[in-house]
One Martini backbone bead per residue (centre of mass of N, CA, C, O) as a GRO file, in nm:
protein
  167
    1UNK     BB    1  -4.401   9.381  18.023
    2UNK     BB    2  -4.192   9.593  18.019
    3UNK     BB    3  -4.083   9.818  17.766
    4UNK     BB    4  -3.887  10.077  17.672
    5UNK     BB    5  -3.892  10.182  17.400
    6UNK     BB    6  -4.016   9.971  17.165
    7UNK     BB    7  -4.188  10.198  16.968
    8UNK     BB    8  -3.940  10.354  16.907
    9UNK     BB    9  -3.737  10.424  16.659
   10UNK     BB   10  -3.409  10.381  16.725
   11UNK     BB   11  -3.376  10.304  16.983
   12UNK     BB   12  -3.289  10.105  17.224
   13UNK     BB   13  -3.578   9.954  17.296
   14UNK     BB   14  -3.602   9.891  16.985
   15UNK     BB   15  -3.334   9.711  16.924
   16UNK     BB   16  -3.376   9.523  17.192
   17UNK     BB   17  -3.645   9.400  17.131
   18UNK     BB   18  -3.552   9.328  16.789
   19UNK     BB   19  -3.310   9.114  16.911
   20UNK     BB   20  -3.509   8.928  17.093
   21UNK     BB   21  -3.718   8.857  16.900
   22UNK     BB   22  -3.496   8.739  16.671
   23UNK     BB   23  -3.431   8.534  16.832
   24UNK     BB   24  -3.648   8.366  16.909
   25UNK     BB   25  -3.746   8.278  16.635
   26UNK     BB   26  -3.534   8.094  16.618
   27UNK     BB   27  -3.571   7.913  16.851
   28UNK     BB   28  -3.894   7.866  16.765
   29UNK     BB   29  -3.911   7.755  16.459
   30UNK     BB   30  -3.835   7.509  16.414
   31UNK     BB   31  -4.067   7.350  16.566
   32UNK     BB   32  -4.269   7.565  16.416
   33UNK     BB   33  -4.139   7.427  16.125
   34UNK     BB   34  -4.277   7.263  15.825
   35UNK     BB   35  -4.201   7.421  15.532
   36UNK     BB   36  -4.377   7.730  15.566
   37UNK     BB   37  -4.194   7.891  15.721
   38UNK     BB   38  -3.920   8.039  15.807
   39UNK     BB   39  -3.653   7.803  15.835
   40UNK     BB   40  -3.617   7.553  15.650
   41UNK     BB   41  -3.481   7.250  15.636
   42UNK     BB   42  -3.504   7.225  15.335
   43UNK     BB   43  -3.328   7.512  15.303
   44UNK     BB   44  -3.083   7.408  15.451
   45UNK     BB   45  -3.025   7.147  15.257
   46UNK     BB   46  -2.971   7.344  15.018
   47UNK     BB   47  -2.779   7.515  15.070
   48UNK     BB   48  -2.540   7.339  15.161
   49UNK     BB   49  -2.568   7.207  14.824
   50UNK     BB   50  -2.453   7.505  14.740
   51UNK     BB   51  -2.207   7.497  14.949
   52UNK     BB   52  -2.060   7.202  14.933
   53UNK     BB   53  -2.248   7.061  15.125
   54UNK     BB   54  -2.230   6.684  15.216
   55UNK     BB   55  -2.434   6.446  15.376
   56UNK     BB   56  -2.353   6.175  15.493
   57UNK     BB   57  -2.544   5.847  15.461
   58UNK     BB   58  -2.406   5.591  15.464
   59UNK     BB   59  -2.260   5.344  15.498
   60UNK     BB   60  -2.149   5.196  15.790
   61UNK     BB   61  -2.069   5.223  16.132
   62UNK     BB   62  -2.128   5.553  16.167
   63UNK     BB   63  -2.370   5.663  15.997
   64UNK     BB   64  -2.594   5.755  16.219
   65UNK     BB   65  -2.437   5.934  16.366
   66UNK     BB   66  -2.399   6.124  16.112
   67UNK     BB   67  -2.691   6.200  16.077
   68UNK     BB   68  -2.752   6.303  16.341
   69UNK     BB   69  -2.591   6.535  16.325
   70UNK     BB   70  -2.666   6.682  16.062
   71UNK     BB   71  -2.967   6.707  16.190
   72UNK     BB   72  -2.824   6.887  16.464
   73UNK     BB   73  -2.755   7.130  16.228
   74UNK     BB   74  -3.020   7.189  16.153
   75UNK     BB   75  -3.177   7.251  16.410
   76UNK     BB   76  -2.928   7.423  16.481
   77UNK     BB   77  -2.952   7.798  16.531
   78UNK     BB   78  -2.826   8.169  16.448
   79UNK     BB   79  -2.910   8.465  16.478
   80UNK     BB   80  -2.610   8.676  16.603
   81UNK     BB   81  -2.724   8.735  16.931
   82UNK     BB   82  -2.607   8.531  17.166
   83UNK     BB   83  -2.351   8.663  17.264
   84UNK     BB   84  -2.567   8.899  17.414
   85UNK     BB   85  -2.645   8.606  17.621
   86UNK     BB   86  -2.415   8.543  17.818
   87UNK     BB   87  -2.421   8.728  18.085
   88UNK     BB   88  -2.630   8.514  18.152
   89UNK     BB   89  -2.834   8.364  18.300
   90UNK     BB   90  -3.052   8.090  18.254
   91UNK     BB   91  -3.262   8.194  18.388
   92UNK     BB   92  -3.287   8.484  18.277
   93UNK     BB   93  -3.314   8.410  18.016
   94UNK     BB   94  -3.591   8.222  18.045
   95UNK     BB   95  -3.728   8.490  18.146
   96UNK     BB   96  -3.690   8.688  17.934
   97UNK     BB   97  -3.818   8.527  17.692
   98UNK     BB   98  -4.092   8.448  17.814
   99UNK     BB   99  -4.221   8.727  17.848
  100UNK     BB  100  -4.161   8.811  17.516
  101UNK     BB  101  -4.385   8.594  17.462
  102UNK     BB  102  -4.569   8.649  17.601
  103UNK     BB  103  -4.658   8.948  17.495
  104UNK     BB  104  -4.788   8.806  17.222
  105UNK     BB  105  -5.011   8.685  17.460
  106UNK     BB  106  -5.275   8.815  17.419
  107UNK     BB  107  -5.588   8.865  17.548
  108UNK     BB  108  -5.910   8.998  17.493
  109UNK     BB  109  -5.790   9.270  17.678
  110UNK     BB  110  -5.468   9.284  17.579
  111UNK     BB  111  -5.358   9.146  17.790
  112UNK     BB  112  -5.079   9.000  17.912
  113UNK     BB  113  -4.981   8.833  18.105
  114UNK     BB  114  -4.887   8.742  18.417
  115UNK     BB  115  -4.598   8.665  18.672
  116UNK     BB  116  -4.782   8.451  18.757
  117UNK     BB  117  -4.817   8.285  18.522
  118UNK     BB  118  -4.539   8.256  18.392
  119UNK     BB  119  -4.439   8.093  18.621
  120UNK     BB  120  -4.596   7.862  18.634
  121UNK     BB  121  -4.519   7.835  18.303
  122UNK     BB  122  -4.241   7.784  18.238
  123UNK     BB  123  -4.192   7.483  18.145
  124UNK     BB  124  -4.365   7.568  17.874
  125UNK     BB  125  -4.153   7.769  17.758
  126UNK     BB  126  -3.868   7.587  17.783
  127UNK     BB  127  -3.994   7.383  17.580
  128UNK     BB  128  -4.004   7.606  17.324
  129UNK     BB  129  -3.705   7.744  17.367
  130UNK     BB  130  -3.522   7.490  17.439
  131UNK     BB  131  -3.515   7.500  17.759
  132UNK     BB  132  -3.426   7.469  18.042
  133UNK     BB  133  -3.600   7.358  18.342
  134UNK     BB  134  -3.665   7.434  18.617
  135UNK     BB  135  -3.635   7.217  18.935
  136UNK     BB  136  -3.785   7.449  19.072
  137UNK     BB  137  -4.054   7.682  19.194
  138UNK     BB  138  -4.135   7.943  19.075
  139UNK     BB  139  -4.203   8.257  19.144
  140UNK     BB  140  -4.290   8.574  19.089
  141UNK     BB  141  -4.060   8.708  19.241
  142UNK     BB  142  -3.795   8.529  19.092
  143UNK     BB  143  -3.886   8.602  18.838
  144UNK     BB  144  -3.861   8.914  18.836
  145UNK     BB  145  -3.576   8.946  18.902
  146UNK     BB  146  -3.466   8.781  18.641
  147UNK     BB  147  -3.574   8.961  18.464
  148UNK     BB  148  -3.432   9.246  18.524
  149UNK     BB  149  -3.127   9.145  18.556
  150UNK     BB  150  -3.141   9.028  18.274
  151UNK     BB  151  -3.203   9.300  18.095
  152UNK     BB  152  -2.980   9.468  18.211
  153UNK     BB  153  -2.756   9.255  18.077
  154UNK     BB  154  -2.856   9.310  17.795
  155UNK     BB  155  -2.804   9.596  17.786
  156UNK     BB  156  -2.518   9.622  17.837
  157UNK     BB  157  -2.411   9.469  17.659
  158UNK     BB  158  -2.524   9.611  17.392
  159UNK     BB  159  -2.366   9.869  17.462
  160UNK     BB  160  -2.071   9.737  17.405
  161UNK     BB  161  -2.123   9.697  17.147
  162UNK     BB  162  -2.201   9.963  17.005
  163UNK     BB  163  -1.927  10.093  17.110
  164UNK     BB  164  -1.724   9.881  16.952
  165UNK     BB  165  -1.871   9.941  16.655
  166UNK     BB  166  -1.766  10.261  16.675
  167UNK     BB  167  -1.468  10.230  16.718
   0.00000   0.00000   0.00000
């Protein structure tokens, strides 16, 4: 995927790159942090307890029901730009991310995969960023228009962010 002015600093492209990009790594830290990168549960668990919420795990009739809230407290993270991402729909967001992820993933001679790689494997993508799973098969070609759809969907929030935030 082509991304303009990604490596511009500064730029719009470069903006919206690295708000998209620190958003995925929200998103697939958790899966992938055991603690020692990332966000881990443990630096979670003691914030948590800096900040004096203290988690009941005691005994009583629905003490497990409260763990599990708990533990899913700990694993849903907001990087703070997910409502840039509201205006898309859930397909647009999971093309769009799916994309973004891919491009860090270059073969030996640098190439991103391909559109119609990404759609083959969309579903190894939304299971990575915890995102639903299309239900029929993705082509190439509506890969790629939800990608476009998506992208231009997302320059418009964050337009709208920039300018609402100048005012």
């Amino acid at each position: 995927m082509r991304w303009k002015d990604s490596t511009k600093v500064g730029s719009l492209g470069w903006l919206s790159w690295t708000i998209v990009n620190r958003h995925i790594d929200t998103l697939i830290s958790t899966s992938a942090d055991a603690g020692w990168r990332g966000v881990s549960n443990a630096g979670k668990i003691c914030d948590m307890l800096e900040s004096g919420v203290v988690p009941e795990f005691g005994g009583g009739g629905d003490s497990n029901a409260k763990m599990i809230k708990a533990i899913e407290q700990l694993t849903t993270k907001d990087s703070g730009y997910a409502h840039l991402f509201d205006s898309l729909s859930p397909m647009q967001r999971l093309c769009l991310f799916a994309a973004v992820l891919a491009e860090g993933r270059r073969d030996e001679r640098g190439q991103p995969p391909l559109n119609a790689v990404i759609a083959s494997q969309i579903g190894r993508y939304a299971a990575e960023l915890r995102m639903k799973a299309p239900l029929k098969r993705l082509t190439p070609v509506n890969y790629s228009v939800h990608l476009s759809r998506g992208r231009d969907a997302f320059l418009k929030a964050l337009l709208a962010e920039i300018a609402a935030v100048a005012e």
